[in-house]
Amino acid sequence: MTEDENMKANVGGLDRVLRIVVGLALLSMLLWGDEGWKWYGLIGLLPLATGLVRWCPAYTLFGIRTCPLARR
């Protein structure tokens, strides 16, 4: 399998929007979270990044695709 085949979009539509919204919500904890929980907001980088690039390594590992273009 080539690198291009590994990086095909596997996150699509509603899944992508939800990842971006959840990522931004978690990142907002950096500004408005309590001192003890504040740094957990960095976890938001993961769903935000996977939503923006439309590729999730965990989806690749489990063979999941929510992107209709990737099913062709």
Coordinates of N, CA and C in Angstrom, one line a residue:
M1 N 0.8 -1.2 0.0 CA 0.0 0.0 0.0 C 0.9 1.2 0.0
T2 N 0.6 2.2 -0.9 CA 1.4 3.4 -1.0 C 0.9 4.4 0.1
E3 N 1.8 5.4 0.2 CA 1.4 6.5 1.2 C 0.1 7.2 0.8
D4 N -0.1 7.4 -0.5 CA -1.3 8.1 -1.0 C -2.5 7.3 -0.6
E5 N -2.4 5.9 -0.7 CA -3.6 5.1 -0.3 C -3.9 5.2 1.2
N6 N -2.8 5.3 2.0 CA -3.0 5.4 3.4 C -3.7 6.8 3.8
M7 N -3.5 7.8 3.0 CA -3.9 9.1 3.4 C -5.2 9.6 2.7
K8 N -6.0 8.6 2.1 CA -7.2 9.0 1.5 C -8.2 9.4 2.6
A9 N -9.1 10.3 2.2 CA -10.1 10.9 3.2 C -11.0 9.7 3.7
N10 N -11.1 9.6 5.0 CA -12.0 8.6 5.5 C -13.0 9.3 6.5
V11 N -12.9 10.6 6.7 CA -13.8 11.3 7.6 C -14.7 12.3 6.7
G12 N -16.0 12.1 6.7 CA -16.8 13.0 5.9 C -18.0 13.6 6.5
G13 N -18.6 14.5 5.9 CA -19.9 15.1 6.2 C -20.1 15.5 7.7
L14 N -21.1 14.9 8.3 CA -21.5 15.2 9.6 C -20.3 14.9 10.6
D15 N -19.6 13.8 10.4 CA -18.5 13.4 11.2 C -17.5 14.5 11.3
R16 N -17.2 15.1 10.1 CA -16.2 16.1 10.1 C -16.6 17.3 10.8
V17 N -17.8 17.8 10.7 CA -18.4 18.9 11.4 C -18.3 18.7 12.9
L18 N -18.8 17.5 13.3 CA -18.8 17.2 14.7 C -17.4 17.3 15.3
R19 N -16.4 16.7 14.6 CA -15.0 16.7 15.1 C -14.5 18.1 15.2
I20 N -14.8 19.0 14.3 CA -14.3 20.4 14.4 C -15.0 21.1 15.5
V21 N -16.3 20.9 15.7 CA -17.0 21.6 16.8 C -16.5 21.1 18.1
V22 N -16.4 19.8 18.3 CA -15.9 19.3 19.6 C -14.5 19.7 19.8
G23 N -13.6 19.7 18.8 CA -12.2 20.1 19.0 C -12.1 21.6 19.4
L24 N -12.9 22.4 18.8 CA -12.9 23.9 19.2 C -13.5 24.0 20.6
A25 N -14.5 23.3 21.0 CA -15.1 23.3 22.3 C -14.1 22.9 23.4
L26 N -13.4 21.8 23.1 CA -12.3 21.4 24.0 C -11.2 22.4 24.1
L27 N -10.8 23.0 23.0 CA -9.7 24.0 23.1 C -10.2 25.2 23.8
S28 N -11.4 25.5 23.9 CA -11.9 26.7 24.6 C -11.7 26.5 26.1
M29 N -11.5 25.2 26.6 CA -11.2 25.0 28.0 C -9.9 25.7 28.4
L30 N -9.0 25.9 27.4 CA -7.7 26.5 27.7 C -7.9 27.9 28.2
L31 N -9.0 28.6 27.7 CA -9.3 30.0 28.1 C -10.2 30.1 29.3
W32 N -11.2 29.2 29.3 CA -12.3 29.4 30.3 C -12.4 28.2 31.3
G33 N -11.5 27.2 31.2 CA -11.6 26.1 32.1 C -11.1 26.4 33.5
D34 N -11.5 25.6 34.4 CA -10.9 25.7 35.8 C -9.4 25.3 35.7
E35 N -8.7 25.8 36.6 CA -7.2 25.6 36.6 C -6.8 24.1 36.5
G36 N -7.5 23.2 37.3 CA -7.2 21.8 37.2 C -7.5 21.1 35.9
W37 N -8.6 21.6 35.2 CA -9.0 20.9 34.0 C -8.6 21.6 32.7
K38 N -8.0 22.8 32.9 CA -7.7 23.7 31.8 C -6.8 23.0 30.7
W39 N -5.8 22.2 31.1 CA -4.9 21.7 30.1 C -5.5 20.5 29.4
Y40 N -6.6 19.9 29.9 CA -7.2 18.8 29.2 C -7.8 19.4 27.8
G41 N -7.9 20.6 27.7 CA -8.4 21.2 26.5 C -7.5 21.0 25.3
L42 N -6.2 20.7 25.5 CA -5.3 20.3 24.4 C -5.7 19.1 23.7
I43 N -6.5 18.2 24.4 CA -7.1 17.0 23.7 C -7.9 17.4 22.5
G44 N -8.4 18.6 22.5 CA -9.2 19.1 21.4 C -8.4 19.3 20.1
L45 N -7.1 19.3 20.1 CA -6.3 19.3 18.9 C -6.5 18.1 18.0
L46 N -6.7 16.9 18.7 CA -6.9 15.7 17.9 C -8.1 15.7 17.0
P47 N -9.3 15.9 17.6 CA -10.5 15.9 16.7 C -10.5 17.1 15.8
L48 N -9.9 18.2 16.2 CA -9.9 19.4 15.2 C -9.0 19.0 14.0
A49 N -7.8 18.5 14.3 CA -6.9 18.1 13.2 C -7.5 17.1 12.3
T50 N -8.1 16.0 12.8 CA -8.7 15.0 12.0 C -9.9 15.5 11.2
G51 N -10.6 16.4 11.7 CA -11.7 17.0 11.0 C -11.2 17.9 9.9
L52 N -10.2 18.6 10.1 CA -9.7 19.6 9.1 C -9.0 18.8 7.9
V53 N -8.3 17.8 8.2 CA -7.5 17.0 7.2 C -8.4 15.9 6.6
R54 N -9.5 15.6 7.2 CA -10.5 14.6 6.7 C -9.9 13.2 6.8
W55 N -8.9 12.9 7.6 CA -8.3 11.6 7.7 C -8.1 11.3 9.2
C56 N -8.5 10.1 9.6 CA -8.4 9.7 11.0 C -7.6 8.4 11.0
P57 N -6.4 8.3 11.7 CA -5.6 7.1 11.7 C -6.4 5.9 12.4
A58 N -7.2 6.2 13.4 CA -8.0 5.1 14.0 C -9.0 4.5 13.1
Y59 N -9.6 5.3 12.2 CA -10.5 4.8 11.2 C -9.8 3.9 10.2
T60 N -8.6 4.3 9.9 CA -7.8 3.4 9.0 C -7.5 2.1 9.6
L61 N -7.2 2.1 10.9 CA -6.8 0.9 11.6 C -8.0 -0.1 11.7
F62 N -9.2 0.5 11.9 CA -10.4 -0.4 12.0 C -11.2 -0.5 10.7
G63 N -10.7 0.1 9.6 CA -11.4 0.0 8.3 C -12.7 0.8 8.2
I64 N -12.9 1.8 9.0 CA -14.1 2.6 9.0 C -13.9 3.8 8.0
R65 N -15.0 4.1 7.3 CA -15.0 5.3 6.4 C -16.4 5.9 6.5
T66 N -16.4 7.2 6.7 CA -17.7 8.0 6.7 C -17.7 8.9 5.6
C67 N -16.7 8.9 4.8 CA -16.6 9.8 3.6 C -17.1 9.0 2.4
P68 N -18.1 9.5 1.7 CA -18.6 8.8 0.6 C -17.7 8.8 -0.6
L69 N -16.8 9.7 -0.7 CA -15.8 9.7 -1.8 C -14.8 8.6 -1.7
A70 N -14.5 8.2 -0.4 CA -13.5 7.2 -0.2 C -14.0 5.8 -0.4
R71 N -15.3 5.6 -0.6 CA -15.9 4.3 -0.9 C -15.8 3.9 -2.3
R72 N -15.4 4.7 -3.2 CA -15.4 4.4 -4.6 C -14.3 3.4 -4.9

